[in-house]
PDB file of C-alpha atoms in Angstrom:
ATOM      1  CA  GLY W   1     -78.820  88.604 108.790  1.00 28.00           C
ATOM      2  CA  GLU W   2     -76.094  89.857 110.950  1.00 32.00           C
ATOM      3  CA  SER W   3     -76.727  89.532 114.682  1.00 37.00           C
ATOM      4  CA  VAL W   4     -74.942  89.545 117.850  1.00 51.00           C
ATOM      5  CA  GLY W   5     -74.558  86.226 119.920  1.00 51.00           C
ATOM      6  CA  LEU W   6     -73.648  84.892 123.141  1.00 44.00           C
ATOM      7  CA  HIS W   7     -71.491  81.842 123.574  1.00 46.00           C
ATOM      8  CA  LEU W   8     -73.126  80.726 126.847  1.00 49.00           C
ATOM      9  CA  PRO W   9     -76.758  80.837 127.804  1.00 83.00           C
ATOM     10  CA  THR W  10     -76.052  80.313 131.403  1.00 90.00           C
ATOM     11  CA  LEU W  11     -73.291  80.876 134.065  1.00 93.00           C
ATOM     12  CA  SER W  12     -72.774  79.980 137.270  1.00 95.00           C
ATOM     13  CA  VAL W  13     -69.883  81.222 139.711  1.00 96.00           C
ATOM     14  CA  GLN W  14     -68.913  81.140 143.202  1.00 96.00           C
ATOM     15  CA  GLU W  15     -69.295  84.243 145.290  1.00 97.00           C
ATOM     16  CA  GLY W  16     -65.942  86.081 145.241  1.00 97.00           C
ATOM     17  CA  ASP W  17     -64.783  84.328 142.080  1.00 96.00           C
ATOM     18  CA  ASN W  18     -64.303  86.191 138.965  1.00 96.00           C
ATOM     19  CA  SER W  19     -66.976  85.901 136.002  1.00 96.00           C
ATOM     20  CA  ILE W  20     -66.285  86.138 132.140  1.00 96.00           C
ATOM     21  CA  ILE W  21     -69.266  86.725 130.048  1.00 95.00           C
ATOM     22  CA  ASN W  22     -68.352  86.143 126.091  1.00 93.00           C
ATOM     23  CA  CYS W  23     -70.080  87.561 123.008  1.00 92.00           C
ATOM     24  CA  ALA W  24     -69.572  87.082 119.502  1.00 91.00           C
ATOM     25  CA  TYR W  25     -70.754  89.773 116.834  1.00 87.00           C
ATOM     26  CA  SER W  26     -70.630  89.610 113.018  1.00 79.00           C
ATOM     27  CA  ASN W  27     -71.425  93.007 111.865  1.00 84.00           C
ATOM     28  CA  SER W  28     -68.044  94.599 110.772  1.00 84.00           C
ATOM     29  CA  ALA W  29     -69.803  98.035 110.688  1.00 83.00           C
ATOM     30  CA  SER W  30     -70.171  98.022 114.516  1.00 87.00           C
ATOM     31  CA  ASP W  31     -67.891 100.646 116.264  1.00 87.00           C
ATOM     32  CA  TYR W  32     -69.489 100.955 119.460  1.00 90.00           C
ATOM     33  CA  PHE W  33     -70.531  98.256 121.890  1.00 93.00           C
ATOM     34  CA  ILE W  34     -72.362  98.205 125.183  1.00 93.00           C
ATOM     35  CA  TRP W  35     -72.901  95.696 127.975  1.00 95.00           C
ATOM     36  CA  TYR W  36     -76.401  95.930 129.715  1.00 95.00           C
ATOM     37  CA  LYS W  37     -77.444  94.302 132.995  1.00 96.00           C
ATOM     38  CA  GLN W  38     -81.097  93.134 133.364  1.00 96.00           C
ATOM     39  CA  GLU W  39     -82.578  92.236 136.670  1.00 95.00           C
ATOM     40  CA  SER W  40     -85.663  90.323 136.909  1.00 91.00           C
ATOM     41  CA  GLY W  41     -88.541  92.852 136.331  1.00 90.00           C
ATOM     42  CA  LYS W  42     -86.451  95.580 135.357  1.00 93.00           C
ATOM     43  CA  GLY W  43     -85.370  97.215 132.215  1.00 94.00           C
ATOM     44  CA  PRO W  44     -81.443  96.943 130.957  1.00 95.00           C
ATOM     45  CA  GLN W  45     -79.021  98.925 132.996  1.00 94.00           C
ATOM     46  CA  PHE W  46     -75.761 100.323 131.389  1.00 92.00           C
ATOM     47  CA  ILE W  47     -72.681  98.616 132.796  1.00 95.00           C
ATOM     48  CA  ILE W  48     -69.608  99.748 130.560  1.00 95.00           C
ATOM     49  CA  ASP W  49     -69.113 100.319 126.729  1.00 94.00           C
ATOM     50  CA  ILE W  50     -66.151 100.526 124.597  1.00 95.00           C
ATOM     51  CA  ARG W  51     -65.426 101.976 120.961  1.00 93.00           C
ATOM     52  CA  SER W  52     -63.931 100.219 118.306  1.00 92.00           C
ATOM     53  CA  ASN W  53     -60.645 102.218 118.433  1.00 93.00           C
ATOM     54  CA  MET W  54     -59.939 100.610 121.991  1.00 95.00           C
ATOM     55  CA  ASP W  55     -59.276  96.974 122.742  1.00 96.00           C
ATOM     56  CA  LYS W  56     -59.974  97.362 126.512  1.00 97.00           C
ATOM     57  CA  ARG W  57     -61.928  99.370 129.011  1.00 97.00           C
ATOM     58  CA  GLN W  58     -61.994  99.119 132.854  1.00 97.00           C
ATOM     59  CA  GLY W  59     -64.726 100.248 135.192  1.00 94.00           C
ATOM     60  CA  GLN W  60     -65.696  99.672 138.751  1.00 92.00           C
ATOM     61  CA  ARG W  61     -65.001  95.794 139.204  1.00 96.00           C
ATOM     62  CA  VAL W  62     -65.913  95.328 135.503  1.00 98.00           C
ATOM     63  CA  THR W  63     -63.636  95.208 132.293  1.00 98.00           C
ATOM     64  CA  VAL W  64     -64.489  94.838 128.624  1.00 97.00           C
ATOM     65  CA  LEU W  65     -62.305  93.647 126.115  1.00 97.00           C
ATOM     66  CA  LEU W  66     -62.868  93.722 122.533  1.00 97.00           C
ATOM     67  CA  ASN W  67     -61.244  91.772 119.829  1.00 95.00           C
ATOM     68  CA  LYS W  68     -62.046  93.170 116.414  1.00 92.00           C
ATOM     69  CA  THR W  69     -59.862  90.488 114.643  1.00 92.00           C
ATOM     70  CA  VAL W  70     -62.262  87.661 115.550  1.00 93.00           C
ATOM     71  CA  LYS W  71     -65.133  90.055 116.455  1.00 92.00           C
ATOM     72  CA  HIS W  72     -65.728  89.105 120.069  1.00 93.00           C
ATOM     73  CA  LEU W  73     -66.489  90.909 123.275  1.00 95.00           C
ATOM     74  CA  SER W  74     -66.215  89.773 126.699  1.00 96.00           C
ATOM     75  CA  LEU W  75     -67.234  91.236 130.172  1.00 97.00           C
ATOM     76  CA  GLN W  76     -65.084  90.463 133.045  1.00 97.00           C
ATOM     77  CA  ILE W  77     -66.601  90.840 136.458  1.00 97.00           C
ATOM     78  CA  ALA W  78     -64.216  90.771 139.390  1.00 97.00           C
ATOM     79  CA  ALA W  79     -65.055  89.407 142.990  1.00 97.00           C
ATOM     80  CA  THR W  80     -68.688  88.478 141.645  1.00 97.00           C
ATOM     81  CA  GLN W  81     -71.119  89.278 144.265  1.00 96.00           C
ATOM     82  CA  PRO W  82     -74.839  88.243 144.964  1.00 96.00           C
ATOM     83  CA  GLY W  83     -76.201  91.560 143.525  1.00 96.00           C
ATOM     84  CA  ASP W  84     -74.377  90.690 140.153  1.00 97.00           C
ATOM     85  CA  SER W  85     -76.952  88.020 139.568  1.00 97.00           C
ATOM     86  CA  ALA W  86     -78.773  88.908 136.328  1.00 96.00           C
ATOM     87  CA  VAL W  87     -79.033  88.678 132.651  1.00 96.00           C
ATOM     88  CA  TYR W  88     -76.097  90.316 130.914  1.00 96.00           C
ATOM     89  CA  PHE W  89     -76.530  91.491 127.218  1.00 95.00           C
ATOM     90  CA  CYS W  90     -73.994  92.650 124.671  1.00 94.00           C
ATOM     91  CA  ALA W  91     -75.300  95.082 122.250  1.00 92.00           C
ATOM     92  CA  GLU W  92     -73.605  96.510 119.173  1.00 89.00           C
ATOM     93  CA  ASN W  93     -74.328  99.952 117.552  1.00 84.00           C
ATOM     94  CA  TRP W  94     -74.194 100.291 113.951  1.00 79.00           C
ATOM     95  CA  SER W  95     -75.561 101.799 111.078  1.00 76.00           C
ATOM     96  CA  PRO W  96     -77.795  99.680 108.573  1.00 70.00           C
ATOM     97  CA  HIS W  97     -77.217 101.830 105.696  1.00 73.00           C
ATOM     98  CA  SER W  98     -74.647 104.901 104.909  1.00 71.00           C
ATOM     99  CA  GLY W  99     -76.275 107.887 106.485  1.00 69.00           C
ATOM    100  CA  SER W 100     -78.950 106.125 108.199  1.00 70.00           C
ATOM    101  CA  ALA W 101     -79.813 106.337 111.802  1.00 71.00           C
ATOM    102  CA  ARG W 102     -77.799 104.047 113.946  1.00 75.00           C
ATOM    103  CA  GLN W 103     -79.337 100.927 115.692  1.00 79.00           C
ATOM    104  CA  LEU W 104     -78.664  99.122 118.953  1.00 84.00           C
ATOM    105  CA  THR W 105     -79.034  95.417 118.396  1.00 87.00           C
ATOM    106  CA  PHE W 106     -78.998  93.149 121.441  1.00 90.00           C
ATOM    107  CA  GLY W 107     -77.796  89.494 121.630  1.00 82.00           C
ATOM    108  CA  SER W 108     -79.714  86.954 123.459  1.00 79.00           C
ATOM    109  CA  GLY W 109     -78.067  87.350 126.712  1.00 90.00           C
ATOM    110  CA  THR W 110     -76.379  85.292 129.353  1.00 94.00           C
ATOM    111  CA  GLN W 111     -77.948  84.443 132.806  1.00 94.00           C
ATOM    112  CA  LEU W 112     -75.278  84.762 135.570  1.00 96.00           C
ATOM    113  CA  THR W 113     -75.909  82.931 138.914  1.00 96.00           C
ATOM    114  CA  VAL W 114     -73.847  83.938 141.813  1.00 96.00           C
ATOM    115  CA  LEU W 115     -73.775  80.833 144.200  1.00 94.00           C
ATOM    116  CA  PRO W 116     -73.107  81.559 147.906  1.00 89.00           C
TER     117      PRO W 116
ATOM    118  CA  GLU M   1     -82.141 112.880 137.236  1.00 57.00           C
ATOM    119  CA  ALA M   2     -85.524 111.130 136.631  1.00 78.00           C
ATOM    120  CA  GLY M   3     -85.436 108.015 134.438  1.00 93.00           C
ATOM    121  CA  VAL M   4     -87.472 106.913 131.469  1.00 96.00           C
ATOM    122  CA  ALA M   5     -91.082 106.421 133.002  1.00 97.00           C
ATOM    123  CA  GLN M   6     -93.462 103.721 131.412  1.00 98.00           C
ATOM    124  CA  SER M   7     -96.946 102.704 132.164  1.00 97.00           C
ATOM    125  CA  PRO M   8     -98.796 100.516 132.870  1.00 98.00           C
ATOM    126  CA  ARG M   9     -96.327  98.220 134.560  1.00 97.00           C
ATOM    127  CA  TYR M  10     -98.399  95.245 133.677  1.00 97.00           C
ATOM    128  CA  LYS M  11    -101.338  94.533 131.168  1.00 98.00           C
ATOM    129  CA  ILE M  12    -103.410  91.402 130.400  1.00 98.00           C
ATOM    130  CA  ILE M  13    -105.771  91.360 127.178  1.00 98.00           C
ATOM    131  CA  GLU M  14    -107.454  88.994 125.486  1.00 98.00           C
ATOM    132  CA  LYS M  15    -106.620  88.268 121.805  1.00 97.00           C
ATOM    133  CA  ARG M  16    -108.239  90.585 119.140  1.00 97.00           C
ATOM    134  CA  GLN M  17    -108.311  93.298 121.856  1.00 98.00           C
ATOM    135  CA  SER M  18    -106.383  96.537 121.742  1.00 98.00           C
ATOM    136  CA  VAL M  19    -103.847  97.961 123.863  1.00 98.00           C
ATOM    137  CA  ALA M  20    -101.656 101.270 124.279  1.00 98.00           C
ATOM    138  CA  PHE M  21     -98.473 101.846 126.412  1.00 98.00           C
ATOM    139  CA  TRP M  22     -97.176 104.987 127.432  1.00 98.00           C
ATOM    140  CA  CYS M  23     -93.729 106.323 127.719  1.00 98.00           C
ATOM    141  CA  ASN M  24     -92.070 109.479 129.075  1.00 97.00           C
ATOM    142  CA  PRO M  25     -88.212 109.760 128.167  1.00 96.00           C
ATOM    143  CA  ILE M  26     -85.597 111.663 130.220  1.00 95.00           C
ATOM    144  CA  SER M  27     -86.036 115.311 129.807  1.00 93.00           C
ATOM    145  CA  GLY M  28     -83.728 116.625 126.867  1.00 90.00           C
ATOM    146  CA  HIS M  29     -83.459 113.081 125.076  1.00 91.00           C
ATOM    147  CA  ALA M  30     -84.284 113.715 121.544  1.00 89.00           C
ATOM    148  CA  THR M  31     -84.005 110.090 120.366  1.00 90.00           C
ATOM    149  CA  LEU M  32     -86.728 107.632 121.811  1.00 93.00           C
ATOM    150  CA  TYR M  33     -87.016 103.738 121.153  1.00 94.00           C
ATOM    151  CA  TRP M  34     -89.357 101.156 121.707  1.00 97.00           C
ATOM    152  CA  TYR M  35     -88.195  97.623 122.031  1.00 97.00           C
ATOM    153  CA  GLN M  36     -90.040  94.229 122.337  1.00 97.00           C
ATOM    154  CA  GLN M  37     -88.635  91.682 124.546  1.00 95.00           C
ATOM    155  CA  ILE M  38     -89.833  88.097 124.305  1.00 92.00           C
ATOM    156  CA  LEU M  39     -89.128  86.044 127.398  1.00 88.00           C
ATOM    157  CA  GLY M  40     -85.640  84.552 127.093  1.00 86.00           C
ATOM    158  CA  GLN M  41     -84.532  86.785 124.283  1.00 89.00           C
ATOM    159  CA  GLY M  42     -82.618  90.072 124.023  1.00 91.00           C
ATOM    160  CA  PRO M  43     -84.675  93.229 123.225  1.00 94.00           C
ATOM    161  CA  LYS M  44     -85.573  93.878 119.426  1.00 94.00           C
ATOM    162  CA  LEU M  45     -86.027  97.309 118.121  1.00 93.00           C
ATOM    163  CA  LEU M  46     -89.476  98.061 116.977  1.00 96.00           C
ATOM    164  CA  ILE M  47     -89.221 101.804 116.306  1.00 95.00           C
ATOM    165  CA  GLN M  48     -86.961 104.676 116.334  1.00 92.00           C
ATOM    166  CA  PHE M  49     -88.009 108.440 117.055  1.00 93.00           C
ATOM    167  CA  GLN M  50     -85.856 111.659 116.695  1.00 89.00           C
ATOM    168  CA  ASN M  51     -87.816 114.248 118.170  1.00 88.00           C
ATOM    169  CA  ASN M  52     -91.300 113.977 116.825  1.00 87.00           C
ATOM    170  CA  GLY M  53     -90.110 112.106 113.532  1.00 91.00           C
ATOM    171  CA  VAL M  54     -89.584 108.333 112.582  1.00 93.00           C
ATOM    172  CA  VAL M  55     -86.040 107.466 112.207  1.00 88.00           C
ATOM    173  CA  ASP M  56     -86.536 103.852 111.592  1.00 88.00           C
ATOM    174  CA  ASP M  57     -89.659 101.487 111.738  1.00 93.00           C
ATOM    175  CA  SER M  58     -88.444  98.709 109.703  1.00 90.00           C
ATOM    176  CA  GLN M  59     -89.216  95.934 112.157  1.00 91.00           C
ATOM    177  CA  LEU M  60     -92.561  97.204 113.114  1.00 96.00           C
ATOM    178  CA  PRO M  61     -95.443  95.051 112.167  1.00 95.00           C
ATOM    179  CA  LYS M  62     -97.478  97.943 110.645  1.00 95.00           C
ATOM    180  CA  ASP M  63    -100.819  95.948 110.237  1.00 96.00           C
ATOM    181  CA  ARG M  64    -101.105  95.852 113.842  1.00 98.00           C
ATOM    182  CA  PHE M  65     -98.505  98.213 115.672  1.00 98.00           C
ATOM    183  CA  SER M  66     -98.555 101.971 115.546  1.00 98.00           C
ATOM    184  CA  ALA M  67     -96.465 104.527 117.768  1.00 98.00           C
ATOM    185  CA  GLU M  68     -96.574 108.152 117.753  1.00 96.00           C
ATOM    186  CA  ARG M  69     -94.626 110.898 119.625  1.00 95.00           C
ATOM    187  CA  LEU M  70     -96.361 114.161 119.304  1.00 83.00           C
ATOM    188  CA  LYS M  71     -94.630 117.382 120.470  1.00 86.00           C
ATOM    189  CA  GLY M  72     -91.313 115.306 120.392  1.00 85.00           C
ATOM    190  CA  VAL M  73     -91.407 114.380 124.192  1.00 92.00           C
ATOM    191  CA  ASP M  74     -93.772 111.373 125.327  1.00 96.00           C
ATOM    192  CA  SER M  75     -94.805 108.493 123.355  1.00 97.00           C
ATOM    193  CA  THR M  76     -97.361 105.905 122.934  1.00 98.00           C
ATOM    194  CA  LEU M  77     -97.192 102.387 121.213  1.00 98.00           C
ATOM    195  CA  LYS M  78    -100.534 100.691 120.438  1.00 98.00           C
ATOM    196  CA  ILE M  79    -101.384  97.249 119.298  1.00 98.00           C
ATOM    197  CA  GLN M  80    -104.834  96.475 117.537  1.00 97.00           C
ATOM    198  CA  PRO M  81    -105.839  93.795 117.425  1.00 97.00           C
ATOM    199  CA  ALA M  82    -103.520  91.718 119.803  1.00 98.00           C
ATOM    200  CA  LYS M  83    -102.097  88.328 118.864  1.00 97.00           C
ATOM    201  CA  LEU M  84    -101.029  85.547 121.426  1.00 97.00           C
ATOM    202  CA  GLU M  85     -97.479  85.978 120.053  1.00 96.00           C
ATOM    203  CA  ASP M  86     -97.553  89.740 121.291  1.00 97.00           C
ATOM    204  CA  SER M  87     -97.052  88.577 124.763  1.00 97.00           C
ATOM    205  CA  ALA M  88     -93.610  90.317 125.680  1.00 97.00           C
ATOM    206  CA  VAL M  89     -92.414  93.104 127.717  1.00 97.00           C
ATOM    207  CA  TYR M  90     -92.196  96.366 125.924  1.00 98.00           C
ATOM    208  CA  LEU M  91     -89.559  98.651 126.833  1.00 98.00           C
ATOM    209  CA  CYS M  92     -89.019 102.325 126.120  1.00 97.00           C
ATOM    210  CA  ALA M  93     -85.644 103.931 125.809  1.00 95.00           C
ATOM    211  CA  SER M  94     -84.129 107.178 125.138  1.00 92.00           C
ATOM    212  CA  SER M  95     -80.671 108.899 124.279  1.00 88.00           C
ATOM    213  CA  LEU M  96     -79.407 112.321 123.846  1.00 84.00           C
ATOM    214  CA  SER M  97     -78.768 112.090 119.973  1.00 71.00           C
ATOM    215  CA  ARG M  98     -79.814 109.985 116.951  1.00 59.00           C
ATOM    216  CA  GLN M  99     -76.093 108.942 116.672  1.00 58.00           C
ATOM    217  CA  MET M 100     -76.574 106.649 119.821  1.00 53.00           C
ATOM    218  CA  ASN M 101     -73.056 106.450 120.243  1.00 60.00           C
ATOM    219  CA  THR M 102     -74.104 107.298 123.805  1.00 69.00           C
ATOM    220  CA  GLU M 103     -75.831 105.092 125.972  1.00 78.00           C
ATOM    221  CA  ALA M 104     -79.377 104.545 125.985  1.00 86.00           C
ATOM    222  CA  PHE M 105     -81.568 104.626 129.126  1.00 91.00           C
ATOM    223  CA  PHE M 106     -84.305 102.090 129.733  1.00 95.00           C
ATOM    224  CA  GLY M 107     -87.594 101.913 131.555  1.00 96.00           C
ATOM    225  CA  GLN M 108     -88.826  99.354 133.694  1.00 96.00           C
ATOM    226  CA  GLY M 109     -91.143  98.058 130.735  1.00 97.00           C
ATOM    227  CA  THR M 110     -94.611  97.196 130.254  1.00 98.00           C
ATOM    228  CA  ARG M 111     -95.401  93.263 130.483  1.00 97.00           C
ATOM    229  CA  LEU M 112     -98.247  92.416 128.139  1.00 98.00           C
ATOM    230  CA  THR M 113     -99.670  89.007 128.527  1.00 98.00           C
ATOM    231  CA  VAL M 114    -102.254  88.190 125.482  1.00 98.00           C
ATOM    232  CA  VAL M 115    -104.662  85.240 126.549  1.00 97.00           C
TER     233      VAL M 115
END
């Protein structure tokens, strides 16, 4: 079936460096994408989203890039801080069938570790 | 604004026992979701409600799992009987509308261990 996947299960970066987390998706019907951050023992927390009519969106220290041609998303975190250590999920929003309710499908996640 | 509330936070039961989880979504959110998150994996949708009606339960193991959302606010998810492979975190989320091209807000989850 169609799914959202991540290229790297773990990523370690030095504090202050930039982080890039990648995500591949295969569902061409997806038109809305969300990055979530999940800290240990907590539920996923919204970071940033992007709709398919955009290819870039910036937030505070985070940027999401969307390449629809190759079905690829990335999350860039500038000046990574210890508090950024968490698992990051990309999720795609899509409708399984015409007229049906939209679903939010998650990938397996990337563990980001920030080294001092 | 208050977030999504879930209880209990942790639960340990023996296989073949039953268990129930409770969720109180954000006030005014019509759509409520239950996700199952197995350790090391992303959340998997179990069931989606719009107000008190089920919108999607295609991935809910209906032989043992059930969920309800009476009065279109709080929701309960039940497992009876539990199996070892049900050990996971059960996450509840809510959003304003079923269109869901708005963000979903998640609770802290209930960690279930079946022994």
